[in-house]
Tab-separated table of N, CA, C and O in Angstrom:
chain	number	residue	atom	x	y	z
A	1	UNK	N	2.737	4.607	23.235
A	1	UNK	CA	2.738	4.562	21.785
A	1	UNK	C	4.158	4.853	21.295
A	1	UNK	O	4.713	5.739	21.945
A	2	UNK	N	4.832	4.351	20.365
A	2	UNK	CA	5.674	4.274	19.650
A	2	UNK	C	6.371	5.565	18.653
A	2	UNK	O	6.018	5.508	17.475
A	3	UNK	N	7.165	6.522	18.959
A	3	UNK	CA	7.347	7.908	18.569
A	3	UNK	C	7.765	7.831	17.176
A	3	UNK	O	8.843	7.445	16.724
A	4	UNK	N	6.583	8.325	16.486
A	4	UNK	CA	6.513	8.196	14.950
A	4	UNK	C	7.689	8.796	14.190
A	4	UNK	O	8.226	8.308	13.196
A	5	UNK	N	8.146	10.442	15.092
A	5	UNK	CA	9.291	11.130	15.055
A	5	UNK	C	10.441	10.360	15.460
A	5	UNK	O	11.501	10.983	15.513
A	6	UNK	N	10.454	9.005	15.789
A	6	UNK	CA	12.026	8.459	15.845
A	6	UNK	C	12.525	8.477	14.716
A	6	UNK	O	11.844	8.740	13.725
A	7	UNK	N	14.127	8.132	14.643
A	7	UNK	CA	14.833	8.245	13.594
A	7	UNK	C	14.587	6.050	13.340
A	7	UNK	O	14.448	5.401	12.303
A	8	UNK	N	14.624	5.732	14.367
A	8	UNK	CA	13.961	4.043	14.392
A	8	UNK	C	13.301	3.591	15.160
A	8	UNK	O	12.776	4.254	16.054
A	9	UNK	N	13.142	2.217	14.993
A	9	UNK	CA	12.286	1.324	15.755
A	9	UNK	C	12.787	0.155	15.959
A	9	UNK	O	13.210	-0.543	15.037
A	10	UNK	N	12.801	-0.298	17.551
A	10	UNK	CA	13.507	-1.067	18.106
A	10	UNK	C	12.373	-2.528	18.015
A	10	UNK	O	11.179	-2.228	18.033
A	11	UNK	N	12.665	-3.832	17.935
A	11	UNK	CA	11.675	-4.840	18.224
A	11	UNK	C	10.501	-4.631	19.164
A	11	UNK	O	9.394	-5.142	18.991
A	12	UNK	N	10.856	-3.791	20.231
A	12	UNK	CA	9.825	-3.608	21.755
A	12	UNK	C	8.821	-2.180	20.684
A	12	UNK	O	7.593	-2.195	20.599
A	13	UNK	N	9.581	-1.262	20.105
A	13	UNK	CA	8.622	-0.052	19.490
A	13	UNK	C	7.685	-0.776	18.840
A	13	UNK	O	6.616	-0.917	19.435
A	14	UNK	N	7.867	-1.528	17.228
A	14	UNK	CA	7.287	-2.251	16.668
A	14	UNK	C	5.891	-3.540	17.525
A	14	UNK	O	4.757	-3.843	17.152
A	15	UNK	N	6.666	-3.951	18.666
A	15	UNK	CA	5.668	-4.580	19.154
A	15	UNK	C	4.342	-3.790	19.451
A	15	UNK	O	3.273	-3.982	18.870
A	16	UNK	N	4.583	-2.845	20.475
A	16	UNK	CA	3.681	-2.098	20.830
A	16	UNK	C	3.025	-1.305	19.891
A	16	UNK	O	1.871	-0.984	20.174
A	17	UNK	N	3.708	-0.742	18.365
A	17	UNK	CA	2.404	-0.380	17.925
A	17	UNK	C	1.871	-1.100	17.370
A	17	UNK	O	0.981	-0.525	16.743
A	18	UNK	N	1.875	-2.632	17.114
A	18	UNK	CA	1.316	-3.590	16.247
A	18	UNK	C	0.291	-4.199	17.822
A	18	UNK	O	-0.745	-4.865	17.823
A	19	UNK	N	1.072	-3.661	18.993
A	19	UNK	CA	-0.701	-4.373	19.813
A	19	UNK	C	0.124	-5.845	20.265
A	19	UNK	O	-0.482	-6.613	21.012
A	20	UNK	N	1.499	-6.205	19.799
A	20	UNK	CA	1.728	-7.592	20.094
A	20	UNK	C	3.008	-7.784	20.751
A	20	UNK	O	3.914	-6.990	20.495
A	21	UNK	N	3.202	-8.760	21.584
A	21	UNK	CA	4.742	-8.950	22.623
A	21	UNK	C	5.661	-9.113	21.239
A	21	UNK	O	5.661	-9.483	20.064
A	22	UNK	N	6.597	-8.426	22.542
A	22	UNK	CA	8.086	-8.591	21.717
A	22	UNK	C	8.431	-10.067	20.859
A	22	UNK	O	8.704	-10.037	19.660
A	23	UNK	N	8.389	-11.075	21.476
A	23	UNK	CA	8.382	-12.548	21.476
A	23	UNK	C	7.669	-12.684	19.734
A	23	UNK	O	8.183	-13.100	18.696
A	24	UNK	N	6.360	-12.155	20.010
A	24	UNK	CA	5.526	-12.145	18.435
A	24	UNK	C	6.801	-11.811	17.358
A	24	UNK	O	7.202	-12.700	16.606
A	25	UNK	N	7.191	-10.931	17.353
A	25	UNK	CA	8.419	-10.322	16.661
A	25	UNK	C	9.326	-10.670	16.519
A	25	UNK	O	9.714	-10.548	15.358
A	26	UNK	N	10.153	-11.222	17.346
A	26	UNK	CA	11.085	-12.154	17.267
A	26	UNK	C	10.258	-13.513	16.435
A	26	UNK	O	10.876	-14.273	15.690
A	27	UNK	N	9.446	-13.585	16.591
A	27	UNK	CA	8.539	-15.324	15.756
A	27	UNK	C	8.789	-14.794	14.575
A	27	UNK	O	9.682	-15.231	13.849
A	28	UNK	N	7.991	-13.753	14.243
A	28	UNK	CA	7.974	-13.228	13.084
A	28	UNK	C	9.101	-13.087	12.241
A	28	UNK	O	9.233	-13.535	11.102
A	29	UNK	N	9.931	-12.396	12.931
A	29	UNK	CA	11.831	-12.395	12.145
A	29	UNK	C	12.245	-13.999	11.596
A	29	UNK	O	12.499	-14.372	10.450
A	30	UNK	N	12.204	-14.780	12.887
A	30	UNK	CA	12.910	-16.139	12.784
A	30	UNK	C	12.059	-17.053	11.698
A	30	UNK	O	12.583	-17.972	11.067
A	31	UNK	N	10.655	-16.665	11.570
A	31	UNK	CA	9.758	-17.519	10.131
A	31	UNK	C	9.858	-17.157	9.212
A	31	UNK	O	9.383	-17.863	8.322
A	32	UNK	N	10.448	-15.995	8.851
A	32	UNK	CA	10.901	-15.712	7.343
A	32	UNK	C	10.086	-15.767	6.555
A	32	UNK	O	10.282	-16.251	5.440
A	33	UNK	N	8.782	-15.200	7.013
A	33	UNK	CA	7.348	-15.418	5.882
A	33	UNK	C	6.902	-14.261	5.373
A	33	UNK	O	5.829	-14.270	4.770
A	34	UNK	N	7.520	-13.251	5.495
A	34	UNK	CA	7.102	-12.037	5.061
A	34	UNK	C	5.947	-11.200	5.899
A	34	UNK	O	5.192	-10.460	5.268
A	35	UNK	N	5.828	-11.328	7.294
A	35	UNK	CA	5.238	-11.355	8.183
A	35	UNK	C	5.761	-10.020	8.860
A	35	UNK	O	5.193	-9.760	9.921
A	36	UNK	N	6.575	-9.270	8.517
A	36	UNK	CA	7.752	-8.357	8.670
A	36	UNK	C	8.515	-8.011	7.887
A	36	UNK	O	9.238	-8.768	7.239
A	37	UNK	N	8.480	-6.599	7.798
A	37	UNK	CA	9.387	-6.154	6.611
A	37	UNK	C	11.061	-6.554	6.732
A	37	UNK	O	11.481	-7.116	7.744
A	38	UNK	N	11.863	-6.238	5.713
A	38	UNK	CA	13.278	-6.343	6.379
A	38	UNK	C	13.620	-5.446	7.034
A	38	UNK	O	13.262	-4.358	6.581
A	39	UNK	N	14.280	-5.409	8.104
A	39	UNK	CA	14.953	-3.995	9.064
A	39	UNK	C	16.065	-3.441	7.694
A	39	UNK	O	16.729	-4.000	6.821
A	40	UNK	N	15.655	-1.331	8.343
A	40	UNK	CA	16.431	-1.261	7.273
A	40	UNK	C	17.804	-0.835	8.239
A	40	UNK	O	18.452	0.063	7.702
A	41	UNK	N	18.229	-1.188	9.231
A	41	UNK	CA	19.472	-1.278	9.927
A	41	UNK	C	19.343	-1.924	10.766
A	41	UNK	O	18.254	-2.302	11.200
A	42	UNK	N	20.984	-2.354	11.421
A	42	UNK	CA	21.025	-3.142	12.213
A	42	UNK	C	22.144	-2.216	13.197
A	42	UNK	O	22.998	-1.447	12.754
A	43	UNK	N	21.943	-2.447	14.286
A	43	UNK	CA	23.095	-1.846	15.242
A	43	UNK	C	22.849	-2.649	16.656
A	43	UNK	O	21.952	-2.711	17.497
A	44	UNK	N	24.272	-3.285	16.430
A	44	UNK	CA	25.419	-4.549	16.524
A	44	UNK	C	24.118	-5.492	15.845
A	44	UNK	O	23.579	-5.397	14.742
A	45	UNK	N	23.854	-6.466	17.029
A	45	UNK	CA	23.077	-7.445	16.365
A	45	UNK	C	21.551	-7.398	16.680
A	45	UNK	O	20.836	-8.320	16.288
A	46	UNK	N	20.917	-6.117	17.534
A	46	UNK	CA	19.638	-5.827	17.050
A	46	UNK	C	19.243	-5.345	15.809
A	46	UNK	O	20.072	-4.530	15.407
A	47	UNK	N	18.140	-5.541	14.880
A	47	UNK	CA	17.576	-4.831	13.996
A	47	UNK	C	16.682	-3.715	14.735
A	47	UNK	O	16.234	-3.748	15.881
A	48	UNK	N	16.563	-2.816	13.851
A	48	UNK	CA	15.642	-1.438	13.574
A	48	UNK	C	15.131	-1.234	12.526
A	48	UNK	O	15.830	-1.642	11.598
A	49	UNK	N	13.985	-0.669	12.156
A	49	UNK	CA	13.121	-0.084	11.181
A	49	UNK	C	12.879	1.212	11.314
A	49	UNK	O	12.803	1.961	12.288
A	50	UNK	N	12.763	1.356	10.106
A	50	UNK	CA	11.781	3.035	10.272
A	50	UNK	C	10.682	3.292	10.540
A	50	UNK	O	9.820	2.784	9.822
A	51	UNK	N	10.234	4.207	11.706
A	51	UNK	CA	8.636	4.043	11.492
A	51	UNK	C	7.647	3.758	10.092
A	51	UNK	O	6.737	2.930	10.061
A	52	UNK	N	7.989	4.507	9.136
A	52	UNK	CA	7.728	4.740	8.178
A	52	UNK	C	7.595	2.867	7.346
A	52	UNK	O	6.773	2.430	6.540
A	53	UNK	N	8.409	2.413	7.800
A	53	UNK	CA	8.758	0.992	7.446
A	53	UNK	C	7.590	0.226	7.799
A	53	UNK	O	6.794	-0.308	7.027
A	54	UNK	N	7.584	0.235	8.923
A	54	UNK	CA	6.397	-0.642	10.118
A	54	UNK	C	5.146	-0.197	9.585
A	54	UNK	O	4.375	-0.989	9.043
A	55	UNK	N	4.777	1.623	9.765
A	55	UNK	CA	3.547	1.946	9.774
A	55	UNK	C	2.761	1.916	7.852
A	55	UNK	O	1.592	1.590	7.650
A	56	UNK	N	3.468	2.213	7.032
A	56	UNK	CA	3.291	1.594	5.859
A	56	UNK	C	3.273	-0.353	5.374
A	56	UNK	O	2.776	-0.704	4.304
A	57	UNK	N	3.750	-1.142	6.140
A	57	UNK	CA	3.588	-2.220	5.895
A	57	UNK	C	2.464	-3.078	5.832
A	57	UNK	O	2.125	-3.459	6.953
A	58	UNK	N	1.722	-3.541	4.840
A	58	UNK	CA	0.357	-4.329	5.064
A	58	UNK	C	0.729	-5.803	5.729
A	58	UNK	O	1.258	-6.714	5.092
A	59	UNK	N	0.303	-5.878	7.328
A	59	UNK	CA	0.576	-6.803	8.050
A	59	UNK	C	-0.612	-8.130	7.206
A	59	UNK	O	-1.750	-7.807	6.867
A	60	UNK	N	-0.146	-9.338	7.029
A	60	UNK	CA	-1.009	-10.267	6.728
A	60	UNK	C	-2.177	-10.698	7.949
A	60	UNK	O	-1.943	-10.821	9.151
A	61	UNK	N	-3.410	-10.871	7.294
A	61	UNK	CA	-4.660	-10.396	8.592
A	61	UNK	C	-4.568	-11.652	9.510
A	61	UNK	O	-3.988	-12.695	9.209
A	62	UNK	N	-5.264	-11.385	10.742
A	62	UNK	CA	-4.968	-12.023	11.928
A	62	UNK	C	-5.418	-13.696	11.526
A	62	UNK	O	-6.504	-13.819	10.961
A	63	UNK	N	-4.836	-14.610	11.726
A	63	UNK	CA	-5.076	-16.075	11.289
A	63	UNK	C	-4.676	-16.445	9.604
A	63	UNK	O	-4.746	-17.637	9.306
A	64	UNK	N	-4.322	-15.598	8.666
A	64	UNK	CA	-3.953	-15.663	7.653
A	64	UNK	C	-2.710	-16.929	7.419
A	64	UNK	O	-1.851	-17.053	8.291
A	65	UNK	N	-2.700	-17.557	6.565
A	65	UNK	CA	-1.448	-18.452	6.390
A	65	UNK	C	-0.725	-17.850	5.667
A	65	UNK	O	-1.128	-17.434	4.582
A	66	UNK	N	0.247	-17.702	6.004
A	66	UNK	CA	1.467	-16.835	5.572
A	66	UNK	C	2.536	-17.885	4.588
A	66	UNK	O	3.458	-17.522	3.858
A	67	UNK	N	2.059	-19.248	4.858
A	67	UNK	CA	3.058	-20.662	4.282
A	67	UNK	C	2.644	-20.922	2.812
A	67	UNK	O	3.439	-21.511	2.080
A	68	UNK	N	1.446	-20.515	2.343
A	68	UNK	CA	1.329	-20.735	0.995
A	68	UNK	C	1.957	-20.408	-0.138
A	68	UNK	O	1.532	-20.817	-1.219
């Protein structure tokens, strides 16, 4: 599980507490559908979030179209 006490969250943290591969996450970033919050840093060219970011976010439900 994903340490709620981090100061962030790396793509691999986020995967695992959402239950889904890294890869999902990376989809998610690169579709730009709001499917993912914005990272609120970046360090070099990975993004990070705050837990707080991730675990407050209402993920759109599983099969949902996100394109409308």
């Amino acid at each position: 599980m994903a340490d709620v006490n981090a100061d962030y969250w790396t793509i691999d943290d986020v995967a695992e507490h959402w239950g889904v591969t890294p890869q999902t996450i990376r989809t998610y970033r690169s579709r730009k559908r709001d499917e993912l919050p914005p990272h609120d840093r970046m360090f070099g060219r990975s993004p990070a979030w705050r837990p707080q970011t991730i675990v407050g976010f209402v993920r759109p439900g599983q099969g949902a179209r996100t394109d409308l």
